[in-house]
Amino acid sequence: DTGVSQDPRHKITKRGQNVTFRCDPISEHNRLYWYRQTLGQGPEFLTYFQNEAQLEKSRLLSDRFSAERPKGSFSTLEIQRTEQGDSAMYLCASSPMGGTSGNTIYFGEGSWLTVV
Amino acid sequence: GQQVMQIPQYQHVQEGEDFTTYCNSSTTLSNIQWYKQRPGGHPVFLIQLVKSGEVKKQKRLTFQFGEAKKNSSLHITATQTTDVGTYFCAGPGDGGFKTIFGAGTRLFVKA
């Protein structure tokens, strides 16, 4: 399968614990995004990488959230000191660089987080 | 800030009826995209519109981009149960890096 891969698919954690999600984008895609989605809402932008550079981070993202893409390939999203309000599906997406095709983003299947 | 709004929030139709969802942006868009998310699934890209007034068709789905490039619509002719899901429109955000999504229109189709 050459799509966007996310791991784990489901995570249940106790409030206050740290969690980390991993994303492997489509191999030739330079751009990588993290989104968050809650029930009944559209995907909400969290952060964007172009290769290994984090070029944009949502103002909605608290300092408990950090994302990395160390070698411009896979990415991790860490949430520290989780809160119940962090419960959501965390979607990773990637897109190719340049041209009109660069506007199309390809989502992974998402990582469901439940904070209890 | 920039917003993308969709109406209606929900739509229940009988199989065979038509369905339309509308998307409006607070700013002019260079392009607009449509995605479909099946229940329990993830958003899947359907199409991108770039030109003012552009109309594209995919089988029973017709997508339109407004002349002012601030609104768009998706029309499904003769819905089928396989059309069930949430349809999102999306456009480039400020700065061009991110894609902003509407809240989606959830389509229910009764057989």
Coordinates of C-alpha atoms in Angstrom, one line a residue:
Chain A
D1 CA 0.0 0.0 0.0
T2 CA 1.5 3.3 -1.0
G3 CA -0.9 5.6 0.8
V4 CA -0.4 7.7 3.9
S5 CA 0.1 5.4 6.9
Q6 CA -0.7 6.3 10.5
D7 CA 0.1 4.5 13.8
P8 CA -1.5 3.7 16.1
R9 CA -5.0 3.7 14.7
H10 CA -6.6 3.9 18.1
K11 CA -5.2 5.1 21.5
I12 CA -6.9 5.3 24.9
T13 CA -4.9 7.1 27.5
K14 CA -5.4 8.5 30.9
R15 CA -5.6 12.2 31.4
G16 CA -2.1 13.6 32.1
Q17 CA -0.3 11.0 30.1
N18 CA 1.8 11.7 27.0
V19 CA 0.9 10.2 23.6
T20 CA 2.8 10.1 20.3
F21 CA 1.4 9.4 16.8
R22 CA 3.4 8.5 13.8
C23 CA 2.7 9.3 10.2
D24 CA 4.4 7.9 7.1
P25 CA 3.4 10.1 4.0
I26 CA 3.3 9.0 0.4
S27 CA 7.0 8.6 -0.4
E28 CA 7.4 11.3 -3.1
H29 CA 5.4 13.9 -1.3
N30 CA 7.3 16.8 0.2
R31 CA 4.4 18.4 2.1
L32 CA 3.0 16.9 5.3
Y33 CA 0.1 18.1 7.3
W34 CA -1.5 17.3 10.7
Y35 CA -5.2 17.9 11.2
R36 CA -7.6 17.2 14.0
Q37 CA -11.2 16.2 13.5
T38 CA -14.0 16.0 16.1
L39 CA -17.4 14.5 15.5
G40 CA -19.5 16.6 13.2
Q41 CA -16.7 18.9 12.2
G42 CA -14.4 19.3 9.3
P43 CA -10.7 18.7 9.6
E44 CA -9.0 21.5 11.6
F45 CA -5.4 22.4 10.5
L46 CA -2.7 21.9 13.1
T47 CA 0.6 22.2 11.4
Y48 CA 2.5 21.9 8.1
F49 CA 5.9 20.7 7.0
Q50 CA 7.7 21.2 3.8
N51 CA 10.4 18.5 3.8
E52 CA 11.8 18.7 7.4
A53 CA 10.9 22.4 7.9
Q54 CA 7.8 23.2 10.0
L55 CA 6.5 26.2 8.2
E56 CA 3.2 26.8 9.8
K57 CA 1.6 26.0 13.2
S58 CA -2.0 26.8 14.1
R59 CA -2.5 29.4 16.8
L60 CA -5.0 26.9 18.2
L61 CA -2.2 24.5 19.0
S62 CA -1.2 24.8 22.6
D63 CA 2.4 24.3 23.7
R64 CA 1.5 20.8 24.8
F65 CA 1.5 19.8 21.2
S66 CA 4.7 19.3 19.2
A67 CA 5.4 17.8 15.8
E68 CA 8.6 16.8 14.1
R69 CA 9.7 15.6 10.7
P70 CA 13.4 15.0 11.4
K71 CA 14.5 13.7 8.0
G72 CA 11.8 15.0 5.8
S73 CA 10.1 11.6 5.7
F74 CA 8.0 10.3 8.5
S75 CA 6.5 12.7 11.1
T76 CA 5.5 12.4 14.8
L77 CA 2.9 14.4 16.7
E78 CA 3.3 14.3 20.5
I79 CA 0.7 15.5 22.9
Q80 CA 1.9 16.1 26.4
R81 CA -0.2 16.1 29.6
T82 CA -3.3 15.0 27.7
E83 CA -6.7 16.5 28.5
Q84 CA -10.1 15.2 27.8
G85 CA -10.6 18.0 25.2
D86 CA -7.8 16.4 23.2
S87 CA -10.0 13.5 22.4
A88 CA -10.4 13.5 18.6
M89 CA -9.2 11.9 15.4
Y90 CA -5.7 13.1 14.4
L91 CA -5.3 13.0 10.6
C92 CA -2.0 13.1 8.8
A93 CA -2.0 14.1 5.2
S94 CA 0.6 14.7 2.4
S95 CA 0.7 16.3 -1.0
P96 CA 3.2 16.7 -3.8
M97 CA 5.1 19.9 -4.3
G98 CA 4.2 22.4 -6.9
G99 CA 1.6 22.8 -9.6
T100 CA -2.2 22.5 -9.2
S101 CA -1.7 18.9 -8.0
G102 CA 0.1 20.3 -5.0
N103 CA -3.2 21.6 -3.7
T104 CA -4.6 18.1 -3.4
I105 CA -4.0 16.5 0.0
Y106 CA -4.1 12.8 0.6
F107 CA -5.2 11.8 4.1
G108 CA -4.3 8.8 6.2
E109 CA -6.9 6.7 8.0
G110 CA -6.4 8.7 11.1
S111 CA -5.4 8.0 14.7
W112 CA -8.3 8.1 17.2
L113 CA -7.4 9.4 20.6
T114 CA -9.6 8.9 23.6
V115 CA -8.6 10.6 26.9
V116 CA -10.3 9.2 29.9
Chain B
G1 CA -10.1 35.0 10.0
Q2 CA -10.8 33.1 6.8
Q3 CA -13.8 30.9 6.9
V4 CA -15.4 28.3 4.6
M5 CA -19.1 27.6 5.3
Q6 CA -21.3 24.8 4.1
I7 CA -25.0 24.3 4.0
P8 CA -27.0 22.4 4.8
Q9 CA -25.4 20.6 7.8
Y10 CA -27.5 17.5 7.2
Q11 CA -29.6 16.2 4.4
H12 CA -31.9 13.2 4.4
V13 CA -33.0 12.0 0.9
Q14 CA -34.9 9.0 -0.5
E15 CA -32.8 6.9 -2.8
G16 CA -33.2 8.3 -6.3
E17 CA -33.7 11.9 -5.2
D18 CA -31.2 14.6 -6.0
F19 CA -28.9 16.3 -3.5
T20 CA -27.0 19.6 -3.5
T21 CA -24.6 21.1 -1.0
Y22 CA -23.3 24.6 -1.1
C23 CA -20.0 26.1 0.0
N24 CA -19.2 29.8 0.6
S25 CA -15.9 31.3 1.4
S26 CA -15.3 34.6 3.2
T27 CA -12.5 35.3 0.8
T28 CA -11.8 34.8 -2.9
L29 CA -10.2 31.4 -3.5
S30 CA -7.6 30.4 -6.1
N31 CA -9.1 26.9 -6.1
I32 CA -11.6 24.8 -4.3
Q33 CA -11.6 21.1 -3.6
W34 CA -14.2 18.6 -2.6
Y35 CA -13.7 15.6 -0.4
K36 CA -15.9 12.8 0.7
Q37 CA -15.7 11.0 4.1
R38 CA -17.6 7.8 4.6
P39 CA -18.8 7.0 8.1
G40 CA -15.9 5.8 10.1
G41 CA -13.5 6.7 7.3
H42 CA -11.1 9.5 6.4
P43 CA -11.6 12.3 3.9
V44 CA -10.9 11.3 0.3
F45 CA -10.2 13.8 -2.5
L46 CA -12.9 14.0 -5.1
I47 CA -12.0 17.0 -7.4
Q48 CA -10.4 20.4 -7.7
L49 CA -11.9 23.4 -9.4
V50 CA -9.6 26.3 -10.5
K51 CA -11.3 28.5 -13.0
S52 CA -14.1 31.0 -12.5
G53 CA -17.4 29.5 -13.5
E54 CA -15.9 26.1 -14.0
V55 CA -18.2 23.0 -14.0
K56 CA -16.9 19.5 -13.8
K57 CA -18.7 16.2 -13.8
Q58 CA -17.9 12.8 -12.3
K59 CA -20.7 10.4 -13.3
R60 CA -23.7 11.5 -11.2
L61 CA -21.7 14.3 -9.4
T62 CA -21.6 17.8 -10.8
F63 CA -19.2 20.4 -9.2
Q64 CA -19.4 24.1 -9.9
F65 CA -17.1 27.0 -9.0
G66 CA -18.8 30.4 -8.8
E67 CA -17.9 33.3 -11.1
A68 CA -16.5 35.3 -8.2
K69 CA -14.5 32.2 -7.0
K70 CA -16.1 32.6 -3.5
N71 CA -18.7 29.8 -3.7
S72 CA -19.1 26.3 -5.0
S73 CA -21.7 23.6 -5.2
L74 CA -21.8 19.8 -5.4
H75 CA -24.9 18.3 -7.0
I76 CA -25.6 14.5 -7.0
T77 CA -28.2 13.3 -9.4
A78 CA -30.3 10.2 -8.4
T79 CA -28.6 9.4 -5.1
Q80 CA -27.7 5.9 -4.2
T81 CA -26.9 4.4 -0.9
T82 CA -23.2 4.4 -1.8
D83 CA -23.4 8.2 -1.7
V84 CA -23.8 8.2 2.0
G85 CA -21.2 10.2 3.9
T86 CA -20.0 13.7 4.6
Y87 CA -19.0 16.0 1.8
F88 CA -16.5 18.7 2.6
C89 CA -15.4 21.7 0.5
A90 CA -11.9 23.1 1.1
G91 CA -9.8 25.9 -0.1
P92 CA -6.3 27.4 0.4
G93 CA -5.8 29.2 3.7
D94 CA -4.0 32.4 4.4
G95 CA -0.4 32.1 3.4
G96 CA -1.1 29.3 1.0
F97 CA 0.3 26.4 3.1
K98 CA -2.8 25.1 4.7
T99 CA -6.1 23.9 3.4
I100 CA -9.2 25.1 5.2
F101 CA -12.2 22.8 5.4
G102 CA -15.8 23.6 5.8
A103 CA -17.8 21.7 8.5
G104 CA -19.3 19.4 5.8
T105 CA -22.7 18.3 4.7
R106 CA -23.7 14.9 5.9
L107 CA -25.8 13.0 3.5
F108 CA -28.2 10.2 4.5
V109 CA -29.8 8.1 1.8
K110 CA -32.9 6.0 2.6
A111 CA -33.3 2.9 0.4

